Tab-separated table of C-alpha atoms in Angstrom:
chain	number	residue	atom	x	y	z
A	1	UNK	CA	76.200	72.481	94.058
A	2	UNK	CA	79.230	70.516	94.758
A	3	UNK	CA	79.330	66.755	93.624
A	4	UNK	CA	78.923	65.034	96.797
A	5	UNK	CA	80.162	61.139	96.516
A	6	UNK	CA	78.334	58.315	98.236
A	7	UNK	CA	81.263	56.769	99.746
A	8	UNK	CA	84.247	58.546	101.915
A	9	UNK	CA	87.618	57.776	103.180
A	10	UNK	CA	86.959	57.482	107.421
A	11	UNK	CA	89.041	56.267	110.179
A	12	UNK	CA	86.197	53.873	112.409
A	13	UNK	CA	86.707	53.189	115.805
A	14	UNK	CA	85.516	49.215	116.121
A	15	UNK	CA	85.461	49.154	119.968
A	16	UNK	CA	87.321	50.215	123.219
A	17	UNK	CA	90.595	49.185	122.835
A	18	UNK	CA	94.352	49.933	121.891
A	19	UNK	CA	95.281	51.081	118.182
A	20	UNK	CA	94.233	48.297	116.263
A	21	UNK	CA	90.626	49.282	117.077
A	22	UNK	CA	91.264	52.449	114.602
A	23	UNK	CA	90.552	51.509	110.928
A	24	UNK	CA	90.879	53.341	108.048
A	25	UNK	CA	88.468	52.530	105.432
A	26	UNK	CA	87.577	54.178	102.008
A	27	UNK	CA	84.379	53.173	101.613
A	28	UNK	CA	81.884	54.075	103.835
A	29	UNK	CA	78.401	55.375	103.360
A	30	UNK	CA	78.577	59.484	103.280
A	31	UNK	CA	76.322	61.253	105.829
A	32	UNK	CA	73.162	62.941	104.301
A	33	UNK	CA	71.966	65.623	106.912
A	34	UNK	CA	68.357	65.838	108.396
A	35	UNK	CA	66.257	68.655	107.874
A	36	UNK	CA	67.879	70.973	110.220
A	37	UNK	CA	72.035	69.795	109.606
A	38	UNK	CA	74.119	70.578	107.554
A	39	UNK	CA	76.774	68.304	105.519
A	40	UNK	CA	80.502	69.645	106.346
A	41	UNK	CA	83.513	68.541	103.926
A	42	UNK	CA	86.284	68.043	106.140
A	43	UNK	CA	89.972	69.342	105.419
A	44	UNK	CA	91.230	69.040	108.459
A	45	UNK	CA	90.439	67.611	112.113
A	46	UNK	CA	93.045	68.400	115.280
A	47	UNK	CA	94.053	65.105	117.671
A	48	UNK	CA	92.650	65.441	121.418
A	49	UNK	CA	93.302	63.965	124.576
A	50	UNK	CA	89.380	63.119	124.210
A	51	UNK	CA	89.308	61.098	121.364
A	52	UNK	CA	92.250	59.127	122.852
A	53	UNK	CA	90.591	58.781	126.290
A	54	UNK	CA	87.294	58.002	124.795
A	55	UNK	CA	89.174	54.647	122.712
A	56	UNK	CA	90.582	53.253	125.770
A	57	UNK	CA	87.418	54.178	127.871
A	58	UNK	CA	89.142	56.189	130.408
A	59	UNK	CA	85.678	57.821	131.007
A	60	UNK	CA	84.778	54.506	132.447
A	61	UNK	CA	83.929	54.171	135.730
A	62	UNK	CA	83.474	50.900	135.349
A	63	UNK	CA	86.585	48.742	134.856
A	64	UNK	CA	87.117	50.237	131.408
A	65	UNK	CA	83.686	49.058	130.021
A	66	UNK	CA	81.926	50.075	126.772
A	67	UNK	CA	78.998	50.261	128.942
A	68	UNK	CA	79.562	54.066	130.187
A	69	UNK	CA	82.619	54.884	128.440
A	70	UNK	CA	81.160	57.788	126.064
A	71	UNK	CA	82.346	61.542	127.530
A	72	UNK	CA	78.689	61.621	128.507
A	73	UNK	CA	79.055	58.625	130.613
A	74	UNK	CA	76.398	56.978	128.646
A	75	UNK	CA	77.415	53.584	126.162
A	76	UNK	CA	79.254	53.760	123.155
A	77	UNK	CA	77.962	52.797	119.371
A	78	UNK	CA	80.269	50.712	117.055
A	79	UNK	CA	81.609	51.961	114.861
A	80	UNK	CA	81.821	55.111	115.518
A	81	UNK	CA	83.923	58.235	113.655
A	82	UNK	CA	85.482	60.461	116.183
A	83	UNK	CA	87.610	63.774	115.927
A	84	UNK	CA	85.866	66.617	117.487
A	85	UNK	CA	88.647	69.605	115.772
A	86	UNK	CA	86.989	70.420	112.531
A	87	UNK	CA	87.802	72.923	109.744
A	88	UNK	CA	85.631	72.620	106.500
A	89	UNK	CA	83.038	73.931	103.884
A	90	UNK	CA	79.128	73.364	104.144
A	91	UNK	CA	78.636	71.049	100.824
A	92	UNK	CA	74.886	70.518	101.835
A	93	UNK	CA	72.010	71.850	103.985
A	94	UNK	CA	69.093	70.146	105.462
A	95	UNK	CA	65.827	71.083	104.258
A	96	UNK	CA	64.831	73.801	106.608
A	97	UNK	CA	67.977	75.158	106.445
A	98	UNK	CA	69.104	78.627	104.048
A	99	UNK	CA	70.837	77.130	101.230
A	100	UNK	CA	72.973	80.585	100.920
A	101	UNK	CA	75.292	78.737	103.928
A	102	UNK	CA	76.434	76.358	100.960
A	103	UNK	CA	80.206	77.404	100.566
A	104	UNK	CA	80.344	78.966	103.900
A	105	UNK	CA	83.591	77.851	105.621
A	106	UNK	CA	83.322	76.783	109.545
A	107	UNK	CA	84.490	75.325	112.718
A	108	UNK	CA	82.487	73.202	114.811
A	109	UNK	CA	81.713	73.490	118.281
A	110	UNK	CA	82.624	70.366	119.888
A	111	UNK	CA	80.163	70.422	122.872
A	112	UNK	CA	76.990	69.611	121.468
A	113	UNK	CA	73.934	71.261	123.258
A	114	UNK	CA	71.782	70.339	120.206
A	115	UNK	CA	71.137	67.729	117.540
A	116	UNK	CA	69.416	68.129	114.071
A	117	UNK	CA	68.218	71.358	116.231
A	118	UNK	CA	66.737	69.736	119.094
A	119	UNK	CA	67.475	69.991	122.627
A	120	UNK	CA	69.753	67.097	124.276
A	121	UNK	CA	68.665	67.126	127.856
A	122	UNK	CA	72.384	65.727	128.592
A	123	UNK	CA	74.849	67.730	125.824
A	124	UNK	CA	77.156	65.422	123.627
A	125	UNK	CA	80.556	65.564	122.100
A	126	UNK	CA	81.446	65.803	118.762
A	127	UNK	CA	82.512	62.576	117.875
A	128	UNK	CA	82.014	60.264	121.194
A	129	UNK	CA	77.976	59.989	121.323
A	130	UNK	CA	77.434	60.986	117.256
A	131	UNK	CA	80.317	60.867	114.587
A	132	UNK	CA	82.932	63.343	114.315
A	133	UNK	CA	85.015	64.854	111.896
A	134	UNK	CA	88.201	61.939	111.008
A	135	UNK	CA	86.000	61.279	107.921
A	136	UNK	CA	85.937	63.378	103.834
A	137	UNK	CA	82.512	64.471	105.408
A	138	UNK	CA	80.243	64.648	108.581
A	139	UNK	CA	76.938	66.280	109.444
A	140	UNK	CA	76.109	68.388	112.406
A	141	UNK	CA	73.115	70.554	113.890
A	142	UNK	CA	73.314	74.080	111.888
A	143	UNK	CA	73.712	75.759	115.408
A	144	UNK	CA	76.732	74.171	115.656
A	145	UNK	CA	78.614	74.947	112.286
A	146	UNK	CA	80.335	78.278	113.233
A	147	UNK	CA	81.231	80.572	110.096
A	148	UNK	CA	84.817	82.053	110.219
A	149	UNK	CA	86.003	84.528	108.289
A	150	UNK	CA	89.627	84.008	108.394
A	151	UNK	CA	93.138	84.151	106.695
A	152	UNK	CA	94.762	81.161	108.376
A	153	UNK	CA	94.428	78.083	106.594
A	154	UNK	CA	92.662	74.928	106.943
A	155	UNK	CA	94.881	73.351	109.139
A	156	UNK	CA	95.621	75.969	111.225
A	157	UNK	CA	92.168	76.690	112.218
A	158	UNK	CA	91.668	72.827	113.430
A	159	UNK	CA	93.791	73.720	115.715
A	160	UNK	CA	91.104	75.897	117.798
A	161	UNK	CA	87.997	74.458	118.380
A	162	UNK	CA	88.377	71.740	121.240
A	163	UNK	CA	91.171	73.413	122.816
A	164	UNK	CA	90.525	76.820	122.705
A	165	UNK	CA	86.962	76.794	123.711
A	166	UNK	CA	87.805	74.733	126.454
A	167	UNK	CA	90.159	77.443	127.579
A	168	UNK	CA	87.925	80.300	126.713
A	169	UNK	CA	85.131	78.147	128.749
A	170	UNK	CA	87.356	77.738	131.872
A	171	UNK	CA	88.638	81.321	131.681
A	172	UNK	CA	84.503	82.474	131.480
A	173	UNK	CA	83.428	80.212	134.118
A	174	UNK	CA	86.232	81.543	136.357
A	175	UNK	CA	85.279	85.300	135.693
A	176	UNK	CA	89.494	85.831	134.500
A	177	UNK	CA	89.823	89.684	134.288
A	178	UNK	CA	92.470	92.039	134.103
A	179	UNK	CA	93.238	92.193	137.352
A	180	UNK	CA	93.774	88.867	137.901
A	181	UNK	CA	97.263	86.518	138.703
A	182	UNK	CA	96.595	83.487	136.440
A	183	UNK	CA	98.666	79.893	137.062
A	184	UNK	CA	97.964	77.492	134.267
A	185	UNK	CA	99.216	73.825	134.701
A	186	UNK	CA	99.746	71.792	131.976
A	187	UNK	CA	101.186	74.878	129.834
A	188	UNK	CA	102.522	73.262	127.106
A	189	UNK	CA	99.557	71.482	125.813
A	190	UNK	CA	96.295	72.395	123.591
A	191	UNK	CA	94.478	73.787	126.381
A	192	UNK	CA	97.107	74.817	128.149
A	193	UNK	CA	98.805	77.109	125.248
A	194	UNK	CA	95.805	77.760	124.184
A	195	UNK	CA	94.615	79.345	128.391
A	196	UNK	CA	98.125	81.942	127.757
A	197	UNK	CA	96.999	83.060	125.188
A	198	UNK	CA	93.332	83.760	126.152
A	199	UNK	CA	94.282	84.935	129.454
A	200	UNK	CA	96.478	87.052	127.820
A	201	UNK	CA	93.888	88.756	125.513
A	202	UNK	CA	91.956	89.478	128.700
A	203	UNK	CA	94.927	91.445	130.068
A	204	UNK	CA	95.384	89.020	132.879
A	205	UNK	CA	99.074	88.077	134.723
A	206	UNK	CA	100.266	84.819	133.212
A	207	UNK	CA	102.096	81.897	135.277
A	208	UNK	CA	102.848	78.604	133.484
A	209	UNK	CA	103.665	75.439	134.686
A	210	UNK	CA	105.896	72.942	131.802
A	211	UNK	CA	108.987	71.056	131.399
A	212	UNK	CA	112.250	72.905	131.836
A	213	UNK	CA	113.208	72.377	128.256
A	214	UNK	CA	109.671	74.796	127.198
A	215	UNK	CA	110.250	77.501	129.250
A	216	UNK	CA	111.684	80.333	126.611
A	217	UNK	CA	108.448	78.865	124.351
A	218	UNK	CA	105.942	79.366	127.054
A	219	UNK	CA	107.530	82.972	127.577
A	220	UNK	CA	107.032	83.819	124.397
A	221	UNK	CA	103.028	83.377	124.506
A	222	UNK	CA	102.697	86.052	126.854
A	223	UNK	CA	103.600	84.016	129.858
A	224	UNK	CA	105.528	86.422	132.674
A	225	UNK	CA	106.148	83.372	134.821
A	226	UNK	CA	107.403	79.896	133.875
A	227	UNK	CA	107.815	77.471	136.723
A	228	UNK	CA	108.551	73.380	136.257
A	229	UNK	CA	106.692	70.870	136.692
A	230	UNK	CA	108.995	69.724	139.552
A	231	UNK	CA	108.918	72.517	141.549
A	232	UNK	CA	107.127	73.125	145.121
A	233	UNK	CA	104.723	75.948	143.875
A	234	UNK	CA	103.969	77.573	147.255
A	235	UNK	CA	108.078	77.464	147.533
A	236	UNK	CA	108.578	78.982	144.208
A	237	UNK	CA	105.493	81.342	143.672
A	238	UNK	CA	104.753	82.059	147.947
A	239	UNK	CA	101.681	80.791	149.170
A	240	UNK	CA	98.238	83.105	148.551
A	241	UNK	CA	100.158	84.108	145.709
A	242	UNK	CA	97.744	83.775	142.815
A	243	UNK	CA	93.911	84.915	141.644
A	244	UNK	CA	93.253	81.981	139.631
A	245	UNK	CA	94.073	78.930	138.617
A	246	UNK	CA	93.264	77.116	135.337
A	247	UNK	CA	94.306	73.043	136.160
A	248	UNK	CA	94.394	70.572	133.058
A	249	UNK	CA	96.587	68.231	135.372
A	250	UNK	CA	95.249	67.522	139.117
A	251	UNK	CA	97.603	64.387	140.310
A	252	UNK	CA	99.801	64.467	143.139
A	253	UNK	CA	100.416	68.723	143.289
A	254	UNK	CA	97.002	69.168	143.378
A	255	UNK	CA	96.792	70.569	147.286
A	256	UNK	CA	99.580	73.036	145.867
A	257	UNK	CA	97.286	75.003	143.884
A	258	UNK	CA	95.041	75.469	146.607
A	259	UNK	CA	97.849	76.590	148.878
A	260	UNK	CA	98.934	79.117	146.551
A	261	UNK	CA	95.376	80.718	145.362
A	262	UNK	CA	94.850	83.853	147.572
A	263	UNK	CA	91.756	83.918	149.677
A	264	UNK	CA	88.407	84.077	147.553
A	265	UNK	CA	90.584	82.753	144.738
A	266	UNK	CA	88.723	80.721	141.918
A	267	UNK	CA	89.882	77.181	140.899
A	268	UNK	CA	88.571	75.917	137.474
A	269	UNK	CA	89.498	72.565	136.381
A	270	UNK	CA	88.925	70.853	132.892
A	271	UNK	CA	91.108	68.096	132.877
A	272	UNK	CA	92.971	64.976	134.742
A	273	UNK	CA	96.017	63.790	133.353
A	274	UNK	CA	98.714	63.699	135.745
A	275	UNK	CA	95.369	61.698	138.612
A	276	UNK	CA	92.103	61.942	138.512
A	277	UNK	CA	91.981	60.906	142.103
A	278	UNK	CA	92.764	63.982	144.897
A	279	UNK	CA	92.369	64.568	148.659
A	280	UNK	CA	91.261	67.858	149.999
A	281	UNK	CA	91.716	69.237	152.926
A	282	UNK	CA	87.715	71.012	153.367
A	283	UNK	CA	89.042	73.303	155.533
A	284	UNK	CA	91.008	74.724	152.968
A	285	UNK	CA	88.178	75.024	150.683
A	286	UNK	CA	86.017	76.914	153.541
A	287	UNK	CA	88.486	78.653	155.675
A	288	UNK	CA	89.893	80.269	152.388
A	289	UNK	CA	86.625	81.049	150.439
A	290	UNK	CA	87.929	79.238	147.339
A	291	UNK	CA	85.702	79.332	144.488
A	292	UNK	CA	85.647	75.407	142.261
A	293	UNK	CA	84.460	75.580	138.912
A	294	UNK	CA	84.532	72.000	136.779
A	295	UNK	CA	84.270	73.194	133.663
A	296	UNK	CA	83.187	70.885	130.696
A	297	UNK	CA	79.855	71.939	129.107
A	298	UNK	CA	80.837	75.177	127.283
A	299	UNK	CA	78.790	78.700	128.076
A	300	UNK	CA	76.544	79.999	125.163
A	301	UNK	CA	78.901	83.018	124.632
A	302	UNK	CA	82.353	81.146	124.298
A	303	UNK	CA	82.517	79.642	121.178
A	304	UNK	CA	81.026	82.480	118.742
A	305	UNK	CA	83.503	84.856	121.372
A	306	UNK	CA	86.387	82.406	119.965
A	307	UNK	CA	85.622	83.119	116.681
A	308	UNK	CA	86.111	86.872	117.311
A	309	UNK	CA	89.003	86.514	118.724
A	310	UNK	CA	90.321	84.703	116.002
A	311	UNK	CA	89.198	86.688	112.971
A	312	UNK	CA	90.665	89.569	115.180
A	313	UNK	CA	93.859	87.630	115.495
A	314	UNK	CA	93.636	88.249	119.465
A	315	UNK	CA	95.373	84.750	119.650
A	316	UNK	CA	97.383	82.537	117.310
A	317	UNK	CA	97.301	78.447	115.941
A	318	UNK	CA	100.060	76.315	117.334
A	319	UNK	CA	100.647	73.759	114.881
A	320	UNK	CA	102.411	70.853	116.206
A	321	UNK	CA	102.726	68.701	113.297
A	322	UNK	CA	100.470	68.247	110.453
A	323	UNK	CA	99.974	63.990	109.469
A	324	UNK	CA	97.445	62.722	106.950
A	325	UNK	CA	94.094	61.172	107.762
A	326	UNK	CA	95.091	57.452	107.420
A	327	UNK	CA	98.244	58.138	109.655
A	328	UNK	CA	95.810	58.740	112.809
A	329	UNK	CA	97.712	56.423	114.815
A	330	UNK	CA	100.900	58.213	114.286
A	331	UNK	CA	99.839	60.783	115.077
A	332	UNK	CA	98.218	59.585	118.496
A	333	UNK	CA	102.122	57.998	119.389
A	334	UNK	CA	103.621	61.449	118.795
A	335	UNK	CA	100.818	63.540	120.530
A	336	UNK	CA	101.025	61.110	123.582
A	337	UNK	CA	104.538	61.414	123.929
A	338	UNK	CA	104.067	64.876	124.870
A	339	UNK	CA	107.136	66.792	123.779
A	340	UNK	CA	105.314	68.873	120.955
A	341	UNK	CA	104.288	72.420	121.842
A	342	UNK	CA	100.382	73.461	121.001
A	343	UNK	CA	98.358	71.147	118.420
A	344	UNK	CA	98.628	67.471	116.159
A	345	UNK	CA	96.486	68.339	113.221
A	346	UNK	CA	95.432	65.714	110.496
A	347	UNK	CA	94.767	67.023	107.111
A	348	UNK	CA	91.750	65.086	105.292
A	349	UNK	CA	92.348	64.339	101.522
């Protein structure tokens, strides 16, 4: 059995707050699992617009307080390791766990239905109500420890969990077949990328939304349709144009989307960035038979379907940039800027 030290290199959020709340330490206490987790070595962890809206509790709804600013809506602990995009190697089991998983190499699934193999009544997220994976090690329920059998590397694979399974989730929850006319906002992104690809695999009709400067990129995940970000979509696509539509952006456009999904079309959302705050029209909702699907708490069959599709090579890592564990704040800047294409990955040494 692997030499496993008492004290690891982490990056520990101190409280809510701008970057100087992140601190990179090399000494703190290794996590030994419970009976029924395992211990995870960590090589690499991908950065997410959750870990960054969980530091500056934008999951508040209460003035930005600590009080309910977990994803869960419940109070944060201090301090607290997050990254929920992990690639390692099990270096321990609990003790009613096989030892023969020792070695095994894994993802974890981010949204946390169990922990130490009991049922949460509310489910958690890896590293916002328990530690996650910016850390040399972390522990997690043995349900949630995914093998993959797989020739990408370390890196490349940390690139899937949060974003993928969120898109796999929102494509399952919205029942995305092959018959269907898909319009993904927020293209360009994780989830977004990520949704193409998916959708793709499912032999579905791709239209992306992203920045002019992205559109040959976008093309070349499988998308048939690239429209900007600027443009009036029921001008550009025709209104009751469109099956589906996968939204990682709401704001401003959001009555657009609803003016362009056909009648009985299916609206799945996972994501706020461009407003959180909407108006709808209920008319439109009723007179249309539109279909709303808010999609956070991922179905039992998406993540161990994610790992087929990967070890099948159904869909590919976008690797953004690759930055060391102690440059997490770099790497925040750069992924918030968002010109980069697919996933910000830090490598854990």
């Amino acid at each position: 059995m692997k030499q496993i030290p008492t004290k690891m290199n982490a990056i520990l959020m101190t409280a809510n707050g701008d970057y100087d709340k992140l601190k990179y330490v090399s000494d703190y206490n290794t996590p030994i699992p419970k009976e029924n987790e395992v211990l995870i070595e960590v090589k690499a962890a991908g950065v997410n617009n959750t870990d960054i809206n969980t530091r500056i509790a934008w999951y508040s709804k209460n003035d930005n307080s600590s009080d309910d600013a977990s994803w869960s809506g419940n109070s944060l602990e201090f301090p607290r390791i997050q990254g929920a995009d992990v690639c390692g190697y099990i270096v321990a089991v609990g003790k009613n766990i096989d030892e023969k998983r020792i070695g095994q190499r894994v993802l974890i699934e981010p949204s946390l239905q169990k922990v130490n193999g009991d049922q949460l009544e509310n489910p958690w997220y890896f590293g916002s109500e328990c530690d996650g994976g910016f850390a040399q090690y972390t522990v997690v329920s043995n349900e949630h420890a995914h093998e993959i059998q797989s020739e990408y590397s370390d890196t490349e694979l940390a690139s899937f969990p949060c974003s993928y399974s969120t898109a796999e989730n929102l494509l399952t929850r919205a029942n995305v077949n092959k018959n269907d006319i898909v319009l993904i906002s927020g293209a360009s992104g994780g989830v977004g990328s990520a949704a193409i690809q998916l959708a793709r695999a499912r032999g579905a009709k791709v239209i992306a939304i992203t920045s002019a400067s992205k559109f040959e990129t976008i093309k070349a995940l499988g998308a048939s349709t690239v429209v900007s970000r600027e443009d009036n979509l029921p001008d550009v696509l025709g209104k009751n144009s469109v099956t589906v539509v996968i939204d990682l952006v709401a704001g401003e456009k959001w009555n657009e989307f609803l003016e362009v999904l056909k009648p009985k079309g299916r609206y799945a959302v996972s994501g706020a960035i461009g407003g959180a705050i909407v108006e709808l029209d209920i008319r439109t909702l009723y007179l249309k038979d539109l279909s709303f699907f808010g999609c956070t708490i991922l179905e039992d069959e998406v993540f161990p379907n994610l790992i087929k599709r990967i070890e099948r090579k159904e869909i590919k890592p976008l690797l953004a940039k690759i930055y060391k564990l102690k440059d997490i704040v770099k790497a925040q800047k750069e992924f918030l800027t968002k010109k980069h294409i697919g996933k910000i990955v830090l490598e854990v040494v």
